[in-house]
mmCIF file with all atom_site columns, C-alpha atoms in Angstrom:
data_model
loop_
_atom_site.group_PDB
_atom_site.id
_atom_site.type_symbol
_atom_site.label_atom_id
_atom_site.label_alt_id
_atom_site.label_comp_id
_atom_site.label_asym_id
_atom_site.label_entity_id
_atom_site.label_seq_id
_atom_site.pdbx_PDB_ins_code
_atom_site.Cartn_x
_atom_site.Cartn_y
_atom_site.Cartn_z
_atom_site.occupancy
_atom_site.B_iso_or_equiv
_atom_site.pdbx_formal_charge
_atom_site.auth_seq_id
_atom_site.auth_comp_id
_atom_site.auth_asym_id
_atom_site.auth_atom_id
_atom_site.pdbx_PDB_model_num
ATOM 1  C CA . UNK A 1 1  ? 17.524 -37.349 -84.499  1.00 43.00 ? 1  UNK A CA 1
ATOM 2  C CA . UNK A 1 2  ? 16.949 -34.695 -87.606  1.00 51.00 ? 2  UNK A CA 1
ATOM 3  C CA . UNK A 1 3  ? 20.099 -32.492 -89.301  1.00 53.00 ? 3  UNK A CA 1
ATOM 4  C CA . UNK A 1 4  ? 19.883 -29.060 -87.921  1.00 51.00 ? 4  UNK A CA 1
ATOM 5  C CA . UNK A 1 5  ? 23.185 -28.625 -89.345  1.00 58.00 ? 5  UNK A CA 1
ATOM 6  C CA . UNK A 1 6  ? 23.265 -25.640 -91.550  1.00 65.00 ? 6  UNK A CA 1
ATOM 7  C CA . UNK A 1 7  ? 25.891 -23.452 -93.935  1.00 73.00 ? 7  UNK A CA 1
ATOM 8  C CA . UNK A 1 8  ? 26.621 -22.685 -97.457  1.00 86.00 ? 8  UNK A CA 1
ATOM 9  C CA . UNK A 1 9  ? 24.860 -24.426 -100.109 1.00 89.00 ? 9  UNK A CA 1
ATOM 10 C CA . UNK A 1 10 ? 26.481 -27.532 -101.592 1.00 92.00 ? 10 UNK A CA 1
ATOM 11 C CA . UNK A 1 11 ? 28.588 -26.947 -104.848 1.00 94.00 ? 11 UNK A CA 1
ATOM 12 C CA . UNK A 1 12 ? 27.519 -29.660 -106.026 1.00 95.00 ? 12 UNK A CA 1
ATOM 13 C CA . UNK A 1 13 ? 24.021 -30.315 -105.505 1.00 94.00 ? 13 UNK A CA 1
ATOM 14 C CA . UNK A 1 14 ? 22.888 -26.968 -104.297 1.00 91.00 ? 14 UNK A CA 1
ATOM 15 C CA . UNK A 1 15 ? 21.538 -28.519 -100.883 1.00 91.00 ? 15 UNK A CA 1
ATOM 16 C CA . UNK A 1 16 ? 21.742 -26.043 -97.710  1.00 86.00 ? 16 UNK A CA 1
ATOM 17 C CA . UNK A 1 17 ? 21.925 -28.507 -94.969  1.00 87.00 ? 17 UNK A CA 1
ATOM 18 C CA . UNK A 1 18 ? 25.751 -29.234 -94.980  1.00 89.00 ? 18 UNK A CA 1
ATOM 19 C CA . UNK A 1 19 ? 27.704 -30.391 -91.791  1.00 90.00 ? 19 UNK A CA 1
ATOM 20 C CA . UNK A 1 20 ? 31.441 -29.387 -90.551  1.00 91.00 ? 20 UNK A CA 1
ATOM 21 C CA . UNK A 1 21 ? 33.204 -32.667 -90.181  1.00 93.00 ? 21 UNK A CA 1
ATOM 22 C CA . UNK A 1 22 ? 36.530 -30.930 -89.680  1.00 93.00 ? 22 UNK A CA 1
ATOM 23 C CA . UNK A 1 23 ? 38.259 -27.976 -89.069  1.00 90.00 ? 23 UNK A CA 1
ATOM 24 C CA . UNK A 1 24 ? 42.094 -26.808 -89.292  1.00 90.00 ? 24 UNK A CA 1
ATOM 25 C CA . UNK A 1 25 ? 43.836 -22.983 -88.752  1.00 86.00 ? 25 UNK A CA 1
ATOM 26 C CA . UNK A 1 26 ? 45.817 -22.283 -92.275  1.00 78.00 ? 26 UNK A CA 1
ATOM 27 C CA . UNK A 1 27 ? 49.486 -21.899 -91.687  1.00 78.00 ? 27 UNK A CA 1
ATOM 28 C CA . UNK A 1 28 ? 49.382 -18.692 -91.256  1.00 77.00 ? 28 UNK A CA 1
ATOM 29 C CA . UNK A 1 29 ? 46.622 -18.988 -88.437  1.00 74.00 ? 29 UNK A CA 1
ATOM 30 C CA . UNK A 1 30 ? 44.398 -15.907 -90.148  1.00 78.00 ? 30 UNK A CA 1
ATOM 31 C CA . UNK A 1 31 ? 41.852 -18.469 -91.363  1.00 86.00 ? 31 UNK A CA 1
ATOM 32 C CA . UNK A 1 32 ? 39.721 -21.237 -90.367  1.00 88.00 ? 32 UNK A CA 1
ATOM 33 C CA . UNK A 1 33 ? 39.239 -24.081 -93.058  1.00 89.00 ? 33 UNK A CA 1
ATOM 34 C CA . UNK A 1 34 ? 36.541 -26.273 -92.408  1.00 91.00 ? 34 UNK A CA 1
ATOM 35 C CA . UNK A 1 35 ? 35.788 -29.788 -94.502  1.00 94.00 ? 35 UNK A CA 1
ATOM 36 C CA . UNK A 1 36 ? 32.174 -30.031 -94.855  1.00 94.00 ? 36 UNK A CA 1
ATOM 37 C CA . UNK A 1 37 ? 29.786 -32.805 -95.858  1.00 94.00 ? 37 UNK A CA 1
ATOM 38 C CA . UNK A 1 38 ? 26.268 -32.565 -98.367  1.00 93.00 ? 38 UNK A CA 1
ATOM 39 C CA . UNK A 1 39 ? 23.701 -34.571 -96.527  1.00 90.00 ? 39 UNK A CA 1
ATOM 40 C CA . UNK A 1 40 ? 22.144 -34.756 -99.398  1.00 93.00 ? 40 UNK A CA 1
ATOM 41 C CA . UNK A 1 41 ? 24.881 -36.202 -102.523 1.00 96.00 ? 41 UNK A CA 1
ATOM 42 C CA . UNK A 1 42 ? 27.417 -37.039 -99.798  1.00 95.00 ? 42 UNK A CA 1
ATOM 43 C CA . UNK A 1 43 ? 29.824 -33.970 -101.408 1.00 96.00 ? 43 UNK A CA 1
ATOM 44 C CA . UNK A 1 44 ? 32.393 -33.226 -99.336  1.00 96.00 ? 44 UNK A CA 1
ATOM 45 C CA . UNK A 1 45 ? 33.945 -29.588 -99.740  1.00 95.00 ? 45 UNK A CA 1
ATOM 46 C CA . UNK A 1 46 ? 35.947 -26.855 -98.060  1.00 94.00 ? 46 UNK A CA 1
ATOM 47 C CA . UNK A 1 47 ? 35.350 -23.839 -96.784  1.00 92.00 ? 47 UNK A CA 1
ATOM 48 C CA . UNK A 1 48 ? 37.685 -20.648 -95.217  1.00 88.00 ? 48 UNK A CA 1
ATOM 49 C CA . UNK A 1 49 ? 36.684 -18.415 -92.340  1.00 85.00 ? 49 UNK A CA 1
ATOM 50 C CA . UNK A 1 50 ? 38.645 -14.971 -92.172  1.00 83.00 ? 50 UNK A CA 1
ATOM 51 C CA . UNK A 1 51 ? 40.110 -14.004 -88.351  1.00 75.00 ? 51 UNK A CA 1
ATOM 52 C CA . UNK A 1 52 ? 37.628 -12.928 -86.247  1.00 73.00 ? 52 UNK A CA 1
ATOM 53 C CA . UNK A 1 53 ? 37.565 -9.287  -85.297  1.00 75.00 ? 53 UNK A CA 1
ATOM 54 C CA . UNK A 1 54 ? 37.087 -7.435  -82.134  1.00 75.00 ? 54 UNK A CA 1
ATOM 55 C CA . UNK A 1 55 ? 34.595 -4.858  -82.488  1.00 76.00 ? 55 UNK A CA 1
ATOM 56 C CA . UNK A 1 56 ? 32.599 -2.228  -80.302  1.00 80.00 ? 56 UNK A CA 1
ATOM 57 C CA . UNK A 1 57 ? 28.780 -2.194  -80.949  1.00 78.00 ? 57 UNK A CA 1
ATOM 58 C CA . UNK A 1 58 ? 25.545 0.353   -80.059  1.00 79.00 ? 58 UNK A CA 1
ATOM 59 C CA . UNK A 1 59 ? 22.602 -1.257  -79.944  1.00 77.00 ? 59 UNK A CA 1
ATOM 60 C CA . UNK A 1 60 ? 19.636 0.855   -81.383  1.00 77.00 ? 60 UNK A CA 1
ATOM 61 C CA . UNK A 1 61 ? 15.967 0.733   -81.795  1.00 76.00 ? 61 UNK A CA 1
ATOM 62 C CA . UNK A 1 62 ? 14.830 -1.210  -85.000  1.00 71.00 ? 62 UNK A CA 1
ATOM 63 C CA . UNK A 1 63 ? 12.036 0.384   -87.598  1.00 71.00 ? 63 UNK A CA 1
ATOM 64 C CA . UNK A 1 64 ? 9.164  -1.048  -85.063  1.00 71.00 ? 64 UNK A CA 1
ATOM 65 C CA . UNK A 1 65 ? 10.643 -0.226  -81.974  1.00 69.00 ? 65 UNK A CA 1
ATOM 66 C CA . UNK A 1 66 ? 10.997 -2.848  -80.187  1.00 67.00 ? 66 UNK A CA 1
ATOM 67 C CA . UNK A 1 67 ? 13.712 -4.973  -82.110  1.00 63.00 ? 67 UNK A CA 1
ATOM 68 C CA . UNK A 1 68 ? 17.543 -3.723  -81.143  1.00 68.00 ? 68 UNK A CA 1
ATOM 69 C CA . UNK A 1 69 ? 19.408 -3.905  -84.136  1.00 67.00 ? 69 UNK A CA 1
ATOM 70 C CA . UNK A 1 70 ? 23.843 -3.891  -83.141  1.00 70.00 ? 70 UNK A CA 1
ATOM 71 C CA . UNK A 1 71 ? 25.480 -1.241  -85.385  1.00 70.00 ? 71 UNK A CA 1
ATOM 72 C CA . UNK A 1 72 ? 29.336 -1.526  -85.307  1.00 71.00 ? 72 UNK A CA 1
ATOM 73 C CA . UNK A 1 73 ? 30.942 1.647   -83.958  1.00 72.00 ? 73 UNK A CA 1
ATOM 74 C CA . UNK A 1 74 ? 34.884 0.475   -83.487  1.00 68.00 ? 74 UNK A CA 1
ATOM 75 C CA . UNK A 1 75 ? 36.683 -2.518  -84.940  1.00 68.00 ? 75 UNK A CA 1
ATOM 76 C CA . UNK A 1 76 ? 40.107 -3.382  -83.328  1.00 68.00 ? 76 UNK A CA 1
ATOM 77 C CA . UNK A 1 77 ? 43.278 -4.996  -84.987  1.00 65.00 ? 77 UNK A CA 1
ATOM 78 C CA . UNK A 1 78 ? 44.440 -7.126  -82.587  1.00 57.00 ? 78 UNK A CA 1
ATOM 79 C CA . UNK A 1 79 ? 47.417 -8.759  -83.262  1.00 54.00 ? 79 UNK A CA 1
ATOM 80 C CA . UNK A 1 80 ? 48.479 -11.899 -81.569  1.00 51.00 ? 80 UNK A CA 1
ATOM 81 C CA . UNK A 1 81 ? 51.270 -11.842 -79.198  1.00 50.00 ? 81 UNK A CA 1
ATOM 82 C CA . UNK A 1 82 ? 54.772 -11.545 -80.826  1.00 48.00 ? 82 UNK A CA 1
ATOM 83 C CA . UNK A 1 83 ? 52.822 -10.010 -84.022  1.00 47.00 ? 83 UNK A CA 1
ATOM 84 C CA . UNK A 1 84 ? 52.402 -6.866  -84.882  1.00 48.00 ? 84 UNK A CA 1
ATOM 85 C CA . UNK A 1 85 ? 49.285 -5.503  -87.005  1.00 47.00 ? 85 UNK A CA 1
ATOM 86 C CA . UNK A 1 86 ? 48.555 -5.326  -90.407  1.00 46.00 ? 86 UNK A CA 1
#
């Protein structure tokens, strides 16, 4: 079975085939860290995710025609319950 595993290039090695081996909500619960391993030199390192956002999208012909390409027309704040927005 082959790595298919793939994110941001190792720090330490430069490799691009790293693999999430864990991941945690910050205290806050507005990011996502992830621990992530180097295939390659065994590096482990972390990572951060921002909160996902809710967004409207058109979808619209690309250059050839045929390809849709999404282009954002609305993003939402939506707060968690008991929250209010930023």
């Amino acid at each position: 079975m082959g790595l298919t595993a793939t994110g941001p290039d190792c720090p330490s090695c430069g490799a691009w085939i790293t693999k999430v081996i864990l991941t945690k909500a910050d205290t806050t619960c507005e990011e996502l860290i992830r621990r992530r391993h180097c295939h390659y030199c065994d590096h482990r390192f972390y990572t951060r995710q921002l909160r996902e956002e809710v967004v409207d999208v058109k979808w619209v012909s690309g250059a050839n025609g045929k390809t849709t390409i999404p282009k954002v027309i609305k993003v939402y704040d939506t707060p968690r319950k008991g929250r209010a927005a930023k």
